[in-house]
Amino acid sequence: MSSATDIITYICVPLAVLGVLPILYTCLKAVITLNAIKRELRHNGLDAIARGSLLTGVVEIELPRLNITPLERDEADYWKLARSPSSIKGGTWSIFNWEKLVTGHSLYRLQYKDQMRQPQAEVEFEELIAYLLDRGAIPSVEGFRMLRTSGLWTPTGTTILLSPDTIHSVVKVAVPDDSEGVLSLALKWRPDWDQRDINSLPPYWMRLDAPNVRESETKKRALIDDAKLEGATQEKKLENPQDHYPAAAGLHSGGRKSVRLRMGQLGVQDAREEENHNLLDSRPSIKHLAMWDERHGCPGLWFACAATALGSQKGTGLWSYTIPEHIQAFAQSATIPAGVMVVLDVIGEKDAPACFSPWDDELEREEERNRTFARLRRMGEEARLPPDQQQAARLRRGREDLWELQEANKRKQINQRVREETRMNEALRSSRLDPALVAAKNLECLVNKKHLQKGNTMRTVVEDTLYRTLFDESKATAISDMLNKWKNWADSGGMNQEHLDYVKKSQNTFALASCIIGLLNEGSTTSDGSVGSDMIECIRVWRKVRLG
């Protein structure tokens, strides 16, 4: 028979040992997990507090929550990847070098190493976009449109920034873990995507190259420089401010300097002169390009629109400014009648669509024949008169011929005036040409009239025009006035005689303005405009985002 001692020895002790095993297992697992987590934290360079509960097996990690901003552009690390980026979930932002500011701490409780994550970093959305654009990323048209329309309900994985080859995703919408109602994003970058450096133009900036100086203008400036030595009087006789480029730094000293422009939501925000792509201390005045009336037009509005279209053509996306919809609609609409282009001698009447009805001058020829026959009849009657009456008859015939000639001239002038009025009315009522065709024909006309050199394209003409208007307020005002009047007659139903007379007086300005409209027309077919407006709206809504 078993005693109490045997029962305790063979039954109770093993049961007690079995009861302690789970506790021992929990303690051992907590120790192993804690060590693995600490090792992972050290490997990823994270300064964190980690502690474990042996009885519950729960490991607590206290990680700093950071606010990050990009480094200064001229710092070497700005263009480098981080030496030891974090591979922990939520740390995709650590692939780059940032300025970091600790704003708090986050406490995570976990039982397994695979549950480990780090807090997402908070960053200004505009600064993040600008930094990645500077590295070479490209906005996704569909991504920003989806983000603008759906907001926080944007599907996870939606790409908003693409790699330079437009194949891979750089920034995409992430799972909103502990983002507290803030947009959550994930970042990815590869070293082979780095194709830009400090010498590349920063985002939202564009470069206006100096126009090529024609030989005639070079000679004229040489004459002006010689005249300065001879006296101010002779200089005034030679100098014509409309025939050469506006006075700017370095204009008469040999070389023309290019200009960097920064575009913002209110148009031109800054301008810097540069030489050989090196920034100079001189800054052109941009006061006359301030945007004070976006709806009805001002020099700053048209300059910003033309610069944005030019930047799109040059591959410099100026996504910080969006061409207003009413300007885009104006640039796409046909507003110049074909007959007006014929009247301006820009295109030949044979090259234009049928604009004018044929003028029947048979009546004028019939009157001329009748007048000739009547004169011959009077001369015959005069020859049959006695010699003493012929002198008086010749005087009477001379007076009648003079009166008939004067009346014929009056009728001819009236007919010519009627013919011109009819021609003008038919020209104004003729079919309208596409803006691109108007610009191309005006450009061809400027070349034919020797106002431009051969080989100029619409892009180079617009760039030259922007460069000149930057330095010459009167030039900017003239271009703006022409475009405003053009848009007014487009909005009011069409061109009239007053508008045509105005264009005739400033035909060269009209030709340059048409090149700007032509470039805007080409730019309206690209996606830069829509993605720019979507991007600006998203940046306005989401001031700060969580990046992880």
Coordinates of C-alpha atoms in Angstrom, one line a residue:
M1 CA 0.0 0.0 0.0
S2 CA 1.4 3.4 -1.0
S3 CA 2.1 5.9 1.7
A4 CA 1.6 9.6 1.6
T5 CA 5.3 10.1 1.0
D6 CA 5.2 8.0 -2.1
I7 CA 2.1 10.0 -3.4
I8 CA 3.9 13.3 -2.9
T9 CA 7.1 12.0 -4.5
Y10 CA 5.7 10.3 -7.6
I11 CA 2.6 12.3 -8.3
C12 CA 2.6 15.8 -6.7
V13 CA 6.2 16.7 -7.5
P14 CA 5.9 16.0 -11.2
L15 CA 2.6 17.8 -11.4
A16 CA 4.2 20.8 -9.7
V17 CA 7.1 20.7 -12.1
L18 CA 4.7 20.6 -15.0
G19 CA 2.9 23.6 -13.7
V20 CA 6.0 25.7 -13.5
L21 CA 7.2 24.9 -17.0
P22 CA 4.9 27.4 -18.8
I23 CA 6.2 30.1 -16.5
L24 CA 9.7 29.1 -17.2
Y25 CA 9.0 29.0 -20.9
T26 CA 7.4 32.5 -20.8
C27 CA 10.4 33.9 -18.9
L28 CA 12.9 32.3 -21.3
K29 CA 10.9 33.5 -24.4
A30 CA 10.7 37.1 -23.0
V31 CA 14.5 37.1 -22.4
I32 CA 15.2 35.8 -25.9
T33 CA 12.7 38.2 -27.5
L34 CA 14.1 41.1 -25.6
N35 CA 17.7 40.3 -26.6
A36 CA 16.7 39.9 -30.3
I37 CA 14.8 43.2 -30.2
K38 CA 17.7 45.1 -28.6
R39 CA 20.0 43.6 -31.2
E40 CA 17.7 44.7 -34.0
L41 CA 17.5 48.2 -32.5
R42 CA 21.3 48.5 -32.4
H43 CA 21.6 47.1 -35.9
N44 CA 19.2 49.8 -37.2
G45 CA 20.8 52.6 -35.1
L46 CA 17.7 53.4 -33.1
D47 CA 18.1 54.9 -29.7
A48 CA 15.3 53.2 -27.7
I49 CA 14.4 52.0 -24.3
A50 CA 13.5 48.3 -24.3
R51 CA 12.3 46.3 -21.2
G52 CA 10.6 43.0 -20.8
S53 CA 8.2 41.4 -18.3
L54 CA 9.3 37.9 -17.4
L55 CA 6.0 36.7 -16.1
T56 CA 3.8 38.0 -19.0
G57 CA 6.4 37.7 -21.7
V58 CA 5.5 41.2 -23.0
V59 CA 8.4 43.4 -24.3
E60 CA 8.0 47.2 -24.1
I61 CA 9.8 49.5 -26.5
E62 CA 9.9 53.2 -26.1
L63 CA 11.0 54.9 -29.4
P64 CA 11.3 58.6 -30.1
R65 CA 8.8 60.2 -32.5
L66 CA 10.6 62.5 -34.9
N67 CA 9.8 65.6 -37.0
I68 CA 12.1 65.6 -40.0
T69 CA 13.1 68.2 -42.6
P70 CA 15.4 68.0 -45.6
L71 CA 19.0 69.2 -45.2
E72 CA 20.2 72.4 -46.9
R73 CA 20.7 71.9 -50.6
D74 CA 24.4 72.8 -50.5
E75 CA 25.2 70.2 -47.9
A76 CA 27.0 67.1 -49.2
D77 CA 24.7 64.6 -47.4
Y78 CA 21.6 66.2 -49.1
W79 CA 22.5 64.2 -52.2
K80 CA 23.6 61.0 -50.4
L81 CA 21.7 58.1 -49.0
A82 CA 21.9 57.3 -45.3
R83 CA 24.7 55.0 -44.3
S84 CA 22.5 52.7 -42.2
P85 CA 18.8 53.0 -43.0
S86 CA 16.3 51.3 -40.8
S87 CA 14.8 48.1 -42.0
I88 CA 12.1 48.1 -39.4
K89 CA 8.5 48.7 -40.4
G90 CA 7.7 52.4 -40.4
G91 CA 11.3 53.5 -41.0
T92 CA 11.3 53.9 -44.8
W93 CA 12.1 57.6 -44.3
S94 CA 15.5 56.7 -42.9
I95 CA 16.9 55.9 -46.4
F96 CA 17.8 59.7 -46.7
N97 CA 19.6 62.1 -44.4
W98 CA 17.4 64.5 -42.5
E99 CA 17.4 67.2 -39.9
K100 CA 15.7 65.5 -37.0
L101 CA 13.8 66.9 -34.0
V102 CA 12.4 64.7 -31.2
T103 CA 8.7 65.7 -30.6
G104 CA 7.7 62.8 -28.2
H105 CA 7.9 59.1 -27.6
S106 CA 5.8 56.1 -28.6
L107 CA 5.4 53.0 -26.5
Y108 CA 5.0 49.7 -28.2
R109 CA 4.1 46.4 -26.5
L110 CA 4.9 43.2 -28.3
Q111 CA 5.5 39.5 -27.8
Y112 CA 7.4 38.7 -30.9
K113 CA 10.2 40.3 -32.8
D114 CA 8.2 40.4 -36.0
Q115 CA 5.7 42.8 -34.4
M116 CA 8.4 45.4 -34.0
R117 CA 7.8 48.8 -35.7
Q118 CA 9.0 52.3 -35.3
P119 CA 7.0 55.5 -35.3
Q120 CA 6.4 57.2 -38.6
A121 CA 8.2 60.5 -39.0
E122 CA 6.3 63.7 -39.4
V123 CA 7.3 66.0 -42.3
E124 CA 6.0 69.0 -44.2
F125 CA 4.3 67.6 -47.3
E126 CA 5.5 70.4 -49.5
E127 CA 9.1 70.0 -48.3
L128 CA 8.9 66.3 -48.9
I129 CA 7.6 66.7 -52.4
A130 CA 10.1 69.4 -53.3
Y131 CA 13.0 67.3 -51.9
L132 CA 12.1 64.2 -53.9
L133 CA 11.4 66.2 -57.1
D134 CA 14.9 67.6 -56.6
R135 CA 16.3 64.1 -56.4
G136 CA 14.5 63.3 -59.7
A137 CA 11.1 61.9 -58.8
I138 CA 8.2 62.6 -61.1
P139 CA 4.6 63.3 -60.0
S140 CA 2.0 60.7 -60.8
V141 CA -1.0 62.2 -62.6
E142 CA -3.4 59.4 -61.5
G143 CA -2.0 59.3 -58.0
F144 CA -2.4 63.0 -57.2
R145 CA -5.9 63.0 -58.8
M146 CA -6.9 60.1 -56.6
L147 CA -5.4 61.7 -53.5
R148 CA -7.2 65.0 -54.2
T149 CA -10.6 63.3 -54.7
S150 CA -10.4 60.6 -52.0
G151 CA -8.3 62.0 -49.3
L152 CA -7.8 59.6 -46.4
W153 CA -9.9 57.0 -48.2
T154 CA -7.2 56.8 -51.0
P155 CA -6.5 53.1 -51.5
T156 CA -3.3 51.8 -49.8
G157 CA -0.5 51.5 -52.3
T158 CA -1.6 54.4 -54.6
T159 CA 1.5 55.9 -56.1
I160 CA 1.9 59.6 -56.0
L161 CA 5.5 60.0 -57.0
L162 CA 7.3 57.9 -59.6
S163 CA 10.9 57.1 -60.1
P164 CA 12.8 59.0 -62.8
D165 CA 12.1 56.2 -65.3
T166 CA 8.4 56.4 -64.4
I167 CA 8.3 52.7 -63.9
H168 CA 8.7 52.3 -60.1
S169 CA 7.0 53.9 -57.1
V170 CA 8.9 56.3 -54.9
V171 CA 6.1 57.5 -52.6
K172 CA 2.9 55.7 -52.1
V173 CA 0.0 55.7 -49.7
A174 CA 0.7 53.5 -46.7
V175 CA -1.5 51.7 -44.1
P176 CA -2.6 54.4 -41.6
D177 CA -1.0 52.8 -38.5
D178 CA -1.2 55.2 -35.5
S179 CA -1.3 58.2 -38.0
E180 CA -4.1 59.8 -36.0
G181 CA -6.1 61.0 -39.1
V182 CA -3.0 62.3 -40.9
L183 CA -2.0 61.0 -44.4
S184 CA 0.4 58.1 -44.1
L185 CA 3.0 57.6 -46.8
A186 CA 5.8 55.1 -47.5
L187 CA 9.1 55.9 -49.2
K188 CA 11.4 53.9 -51.5
W189 CA 14.6 54.9 -53.3
R190 CA 17.4 53.2 -55.2
P191 CA 20.9 54.6 -55.7
D192 CA 20.7 54.2 -59.5
W193 CA 17.8 56.7 -59.5
D194 CA 20.1 59.6 -58.5
Q195 CA 20.7 61.5 -61.7
R196 CA 20.8 65.0 -60.4
D197 CA 23.2 67.1 -58.3
I198 CA 23.7 70.5 -56.9
N199 CA 24.2 71.9 -60.4
S200 CA 20.7 70.9 -61.4
L201 CA 17.9 73.4 -61.2
P202 CA 16.0 73.1 -57.9
P203 CA 12.3 72.3 -58.1
Y204 CA 9.9 75.2 -59.0
W205 CA 12.8 77.0 -60.7
M206 CA 13.4 77.5 -64.4
R207 CA 16.2 79.1 -66.4
L208 CA 15.7 81.8 -69.1
D209 CA 18.7 81.7 -71.4
A210 CA 19.8 85.0 -72.8
P211 CA 18.6 85.7 -76.4
N212 CA 21.1 85.5 -79.3
V213 CA 22.2 89.0 -80.2
R214 CA 21.8 89.6 -83.9
E215 CA 24.7 91.1 -85.9
S216 CA 22.7 94.3 -86.6
E217 CA 22.1 94.8 -83.0
T218 CA 25.7 94.2 -82.1
K219 CA 26.7 96.8 -84.7
K220 CA 24.2 99.2 -83.4
R221 CA 25.4 98.9 -79.8
A222 CA 28.9 99.4 -81.0
L223 CA 27.8 102.6 -82.6
I224 CA 26.1 103.7 -79.4
D225 CA 29.3 103.0 -77.4
D226 CA 31.3 105.0 -79.9
A227 CA 28.8 107.8 -79.7
K228 CA 29.2 108.0 -75.9
L229 CA 32.8 109.0 -76.5
E230 CA 31.7 111.8 -78.9
G231 CA 28.9 113.2 -76.8
A232 CA 25.4 112.7 -75.5
T233 CA 23.7 114.4 -78.4
Q234 CA 25.0 112.0 -81.0
E235 CA 24.1 109.0 -78.7
K236 CA 20.5 110.1 -78.6
K237 CA 20.3 110.2 -82.3
L238 CA 21.7 106.7 -82.7
E239 CA 19.9 105.0 -79.8
N240 CA 16.4 103.7 -80.3
P241 CA 15.1 101.7 -77.3
Q242 CA 12.7 99.7 -79.4
D243 CA 15.5 98.4 -81.6
H244 CA 17.7 96.7 -79.1
Y245 CA 17.5 94.7 -75.9
P246 CA 16.7 96.5 -72.6
A247 CA 19.6 97.7 -70.5
A248 CA 20.5 94.9 -68.1
A249 CA 23.6 93.9 -66.2
G250 CA 26.3 92.8 -68.6
L251 CA 24.2 93.7 -71.7
H252 CA 26.8 96.1 -73.1
S253 CA 29.8 94.6 -71.5
G254 CA 30.1 91.6 -73.8
G255 CA 28.0 88.6 -72.6
R256 CA 24.3 88.2 -71.8
K257 CA 23.5 86.5 -68.5
S258 CA 20.9 83.9 -68.1
V259 CA 18.2 84.2 -65.4
R260 CA 16.8 81.8 -62.9
L261 CA 13.1 82.2 -62.0
R262 CA 11.2 80.7 -59.1
M263 CA 7.5 80.2 -59.7
G264 CA 5.0 80.0 -57.0
Q265 CA 1.2 80.0 -56.7
L266 CA 1.3 83.8 -57.2
G267 CA 3.5 83.8 -60.2
V268 CA 7.1 84.9 -60.2
Q269 CA 8.5 84.9 -56.6
D270 CA 12.2 85.4 -57.2
A271 CA 14.7 86.0 -60.0
R272 CA 18.5 85.5 -59.9
E273 CA 21.0 86.3 -62.6
E274 CA 23.6 83.6 -63.3
E275 CA 26.7 83.3 -65.5
N276 CA 27.8 79.8 -66.7
H277 CA 25.1 78.4 -64.4
N278 CA 26.7 80.0 -61.4
L279 CA 24.4 82.3 -59.4
L280 CA 25.4 86.0 -59.1
D281 CA 24.4 88.5 -56.4
S282 CA 22.4 90.6 -58.8
R283 CA 18.6 90.2 -58.8
P284 CA 16.4 91.7 -61.6
S285 CA 13.4 93.7 -60.4
I286 CA 10.2 91.7 -60.7
K287 CA 7.8 94.3 -59.2
H288 CA 6.2 94.9 -62.6
L289 CA 5.5 91.1 -62.8
A290 CA 3.5 91.1 -59.5
M291 CA 0.2 89.3 -60.0
W292 CA -2.5 91.7 -59.0
D293 CA -5.4 90.7 -61.2
E294 CA -5.6 87.0 -62.2
R295 CA -9.1 87.2 -63.7
H296 CA -8.7 90.2 -66.0
G297 CA -5.1 89.9 -66.8
C298 CA -1.9 91.7 -65.9
P299 CA 1.8 91.4 -67.0
G300 CA 2.5 89.0 -64.1
L301 CA -0.3 86.6 -65.0
W302 CA 0.7 86.3 -68.7
F303 CA 4.4 86.0 -67.8
A304 CA 3.6 83.2 -65.3
C305 CA 1.5 81.4 -67.8
A306 CA 4.0 81.7 -70.6
A307 CA 6.9 80.7 -68.2
T308 CA 4.9 77.6 -67.0
A309 CA 4.2 76.5 -70.6
L310 CA 7.9 77.1 -71.5
G311 CA 9.1 75.1 -68.5
S312 CA 6.8 72.2 -69.6
Q313 CA 8.4 72.3 -73.1
K314 CA 11.9 72.4 -71.7
G315 CA 11.3 69.5 -69.3
T316 CA 11.4 71.7 -66.2
G317 CA 8.1 71.0 -64.5
L318 CA 6.9 74.1 -62.8
W319 CA 4.2 72.3 -60.7
S320 CA 4.1 75.1 -58.2
Y321 CA 2.0 77.2 -60.5
T322 CA -1.1 76.2 -62.5
I323 CA -2.3 78.0 -65.5
P324 CA -5.8 79.2 -64.8
E325 CA -8.6 77.4 -66.6
H326 CA -9.9 80.5 -68.4
I327 CA -6.5 81.0 -69.9
Q328 CA -6.2 77.4 -71.0
A329 CA -9.7 77.6 -72.6
F330 CA -8.7 80.9 -74.3
A331 CA -5.5 79.3 -75.7
Q332 CA -7.4 76.3 -77.1
S333 CA -10.1 78.3 -78.8
A334 CA -9.9 79.6 -82.4
T335 CA -10.2 83.4 -82.3
I336 CA -8.3 84.9 -85.3
P337 CA -10.2 84.9 -88.6
A338 CA -8.3 83.7 -91.6
G339 CA -9.2 86.9 -93.5
V340 CA -7.5 89.0 -90.9
M341 CA -4.3 87.1 -91.4
V342 CA -4.6 87.9 -95.1
V343 CA -5.3 91.6 -94.4
L344 CA -2.2 91.7 -92.2
D345 CA -0.2 90.2 -95.0
V346 CA 0.8 87.2 -92.8
I347 CA -0.6 84.6 -95.2
G348 CA -1.4 84.8 -98.9
E349 CA -5.0 84.9 -100.0
K350 CA -4.4 81.7 -102.0
D351 CA -3.1 79.9 -98.9
A352 CA -6.1 80.9 -96.8
P353 CA -9.6 79.4 -96.8
A354 CA -12.1 81.2 -99.1
C355 CA -12.6 84.5 -97.3
F356 CA -13.5 87.2 -99.9
S357 CA -16.1 87.3 -102.6
P358 CA -14.9 88.3 -106.0
W359 CA -15.3 92.0 -106.8
D360 CA -17.2 92.8 -110.0
D361 CA -15.6 95.9 -111.6
E362 CA -17.4 95.5 -115.0
L363 CA -19.6 98.5 -114.2
E364 CA -16.5 100.7 -113.7
R365 CA -15.0 99.5 -117.0
E366 CA -18.3 100.2 -118.8
E367 CA -18.4 103.7 -117.4
E368 CA -14.8 104.2 -118.6
R369 CA -15.7 103.0 -122.1
N370 CA -18.8 105.3 -122.2
R371 CA -16.7 108.2 -121.1
T372 CA -14.2 107.6 -123.8
F373 CA -16.8 107.3 -126.5
A374 CA -18.5 110.5 -125.4
R375 CA -15.2 112.3 -125.5
L376 CA -14.4 111.0 -129.0
R377 CA -17.9 112.1 -130.1
R378 CA -17.4 115.6 -128.8
M379 CA -14.1 115.8 -130.5
G380 CA -15.7 114.7 -133.8
E381 CA -18.4 117.3 -133.4
E382 CA -15.8 119.9 -132.6
A383 CA -13.9 119.1 -135.8
R384 CA -17.0 119.8 -137.9
L385 CA -17.5 123.3 -136.5
P386 CA -16.3 126.4 -138.2
P387 CA -12.7 127.5 -137.3
D388 CA -14.0 130.5 -135.3
Q389 CA -16.1 128.3 -133.1
Q390 CA -13.6 125.4 -132.5
Q391 CA -11.7 127.3 -129.8
A392 CA -14.8 127.9 -127.7
A393 CA -15.8 124.3 -128.2
R394 CA -12.4 123.0 -127.1
L395 CA -12.6 125.1 -123.9
R396 CA -16.1 123.8 -123.2
R397 CA -15.0 120.2 -123.9
G398 CA -12.0 120.6 -121.5
R399 CA -14.3 121.8 -118.7
E400 CA -16.6 118.9 -119.3
D401 CA -13.8 116.4 -119.4
L402 CA -12.3 117.8 -116.2
W403 CA -15.7 117.6 -114.5
E404 CA -16.3 114.1 -115.7
L405 CA -12.8 113.1 -114.6
Q406 CA -13.4 114.5 -111.1
E407 CA -16.8 112.8 -110.8
A408 CA -15.2 109.5 -112.0
N409 CA -12.5 109.8 -109.4
K410 CA -15.1 110.4 -106.7
R411 CA -17.1 107.4 -107.8
K412 CA -13.9 105.3 -107.9
Q413 CA -12.9 106.4 -104.3
I414 CA -16.4 105.6 -103.1
N415 CA -16.3 102.2 -104.8
Q416 CA -12.8 101.6 -103.4
R417 CA -14.0 102.5 -99.9
V418 CA -17.0 100.3 -100.2
R419 CA -14.8 97.5 -101.5
E420 CA -12.4 97.9 -98.6
E421 CA -15.2 98.0 -96.1
T422 CA -16.7 94.9 -97.7
R423 CA -13.3 93.2 -97.6
M424 CA -12.8 94.0 -94.0
N425 CA -16.3 92.8 -93.0
E426 CA -15.7 89.6 -94.9
A427 CA -12.3 89.2 -93.3
L428 CA -13.8 89.6 -89.8
R429 CA -16.6 87.2 -90.6
S430 CA -14.3 84.6 -92.1
S431 CA -13.6 81.2 -90.6
R432 CA -11.2 81.2 -87.6
L433 CA -7.8 79.5 -87.6
D434 CA -6.3 77.2 -85.0
P435 CA -4.1 79.1 -82.5
A436 CA -1.1 76.9 -83.4
L437 CA -1.4 77.8 -87.1
V438 CA -1.7 81.5 -86.3
A439 CA 1.5 81.3 -84.2
A440 CA 3.3 79.4 -86.9
K441 CA 2.4 81.8 -89.6
N442 CA 3.3 84.8 -87.5
L443 CA 6.6 83.3 -86.7
E444 CA 7.2 82.7 -90.4
C445 CA 6.3 86.3 -91.1
L446 CA 8.7 87.6 -88.5
V447 CA 11.5 85.6 -90.1
N448 CA 10.6 86.7 -93.6
K449 CA 10.6 90.4 -92.5
K450 CA 14.1 89.9 -91.0
H451 CA 12.8 90.6 -87.5
L452 CA 14.0 87.1 -86.4
Q453 CA 16.8 84.9 -87.6
K454 CA 16.0 81.7 -89.4
G455 CA 16.0 78.6 -87.2
N456 CA 14.0 80.3 -84.4
T457 CA 11.2 78.1 -83.0
M458 CA 8.1 79.1 -81.1
R459 CA 9.9 78.0 -77.9
T460 CA 13.0 80.2 -78.5
V461 CA 10.8 83.2 -79.4
V462 CA 8.8 82.9 -76.2
E463 CA 11.9 82.5 -74.2
D464 CA 13.5 85.6 -75.8
T465 CA 10.2 87.5 -75.2
L466 CA 10.1 86.5 -71.5
Y467 CA 13.7 87.5 -71.1
R468 CA 13.1 90.9 -72.5
T469 CA 9.8 91.5 -70.6
L470 CA 11.7 90.6 -67.4
F471 CA 14.0 93.6 -67.9
D472 CA 11.7 95.9 -69.8
E473 CA 8.5 96.9 -68.1
S474 CA 7.1 98.7 -71.2
K475 CA 7.6 95.5 -73.2
A476 CA 5.8 93.5 -70.6
T477 CA 2.9 96.0 -70.6
A478 CA 2.7 96.0 -74.4
I479 CA 2.5 92.2 -74.5
S480 CA 0.0 92.1 -71.7
D481 CA -2.2 94.7 -73.2
M482 CA -2.3 92.8 -76.5
L483 CA -3.2 89.5 -74.9
N484 CA -5.8 91.2 -72.7
K485 CA -7.5 92.8 -75.7
W486 CA -7.2 89.5 -77.6
K487 CA -8.9 87.7 -74.8
N488 CA -11.6 90.4 -74.5
W489 CA -12.7 90.1 -78.1
A490 CA -12.5 86.3 -77.8
D491 CA -14.9 86.4 -74.8
S492 CA -17.2 89.0 -76.4
G493 CA -18.0 87.1 -79.5
G494 CA -15.3 87.9 -82.0
M495 CA -13.0 90.5 -83.5
N496 CA -14.3 93.8 -84.8
Q497 CA -12.8 96.7 -86.8
E498 CA -11.4 98.5 -83.7
H499 CA -9.5 95.4 -82.7
L500 CA -8.2 94.9 -86.2
D501 CA -6.9 98.5 -86.3
Y502 CA -5.2 98.0 -82.9
V503 CA -3.5 94.8 -84.2
K504 CA -2.4 96.7 -87.4
K505 CA -0.7 99.3 -85.3
S506 CA 1.2 96.7 -83.2
Q507 CA 1.6 93.8 -85.5
N508 CA 5.0 92.7 -84.2
T509 CA 3.6 92.7 -80.7
F510 CA 0.6 90.7 -81.9
A511 CA 3.0 88.2 -83.6
L512 CA 4.9 87.7 -80.3
A513 CA 1.7 87.4 -78.3
S514 CA 0.5 84.7 -80.8
C515 CA 3.6 82.7 -80.2
I516 CA 2.8 82.8 -76.4
I517 CA -0.7 81.6 -77.2
G518 CA 0.6 78.9 -79.5
L519 CA 2.9 77.6 -76.7
L520 CA 0.1 77.6 -74.2
N521 CA -2.0 75.7 -76.8
E522 CA 0.7 73.1 -77.0
G523 CA 1.0 72.9 -73.2
S524 CA -2.7 72.4 -72.8
T525 CA -2.4 69.0 -74.3
T526 CA 0.1 67.8 -71.7
S527 CA -0.7 66.5 -68.2
D528 CA 1.6 68.9 -66.3
G529 CA -1.2 71.4 -65.9
S530 CA -3.7 68.9 -64.2
V531 CA -1.1 67.3 -62.0
G532 CA 0.2 70.7 -61.0
S533 CA -3.3 71.8 -59.8
D534 CA -3.9 68.5 -58.0
M535 CA -0.5 68.7 -56.3
I536 CA -1.1 72.3 -55.1
E537 CA -4.5 71.3 -53.7
C538 CA -3.1 68.3 -52.0
I539 CA -0.3 70.3 -50.4
R540 CA -2.9 72.9 -49.3
V541 CA -5.0 70.2 -47.6
W542 CA -2.2 68.1 -46.1
R543 CA 0.2 70.5 -44.5
K544 CA 2.0 67.6 -42.7
V545 CA 2.1 63.9 -43.4
R546 CA 3.4 60.8 -41.7
L547 CA 6.3 59.1 -43.5
G548 CA 7.1 55.6 -42.7

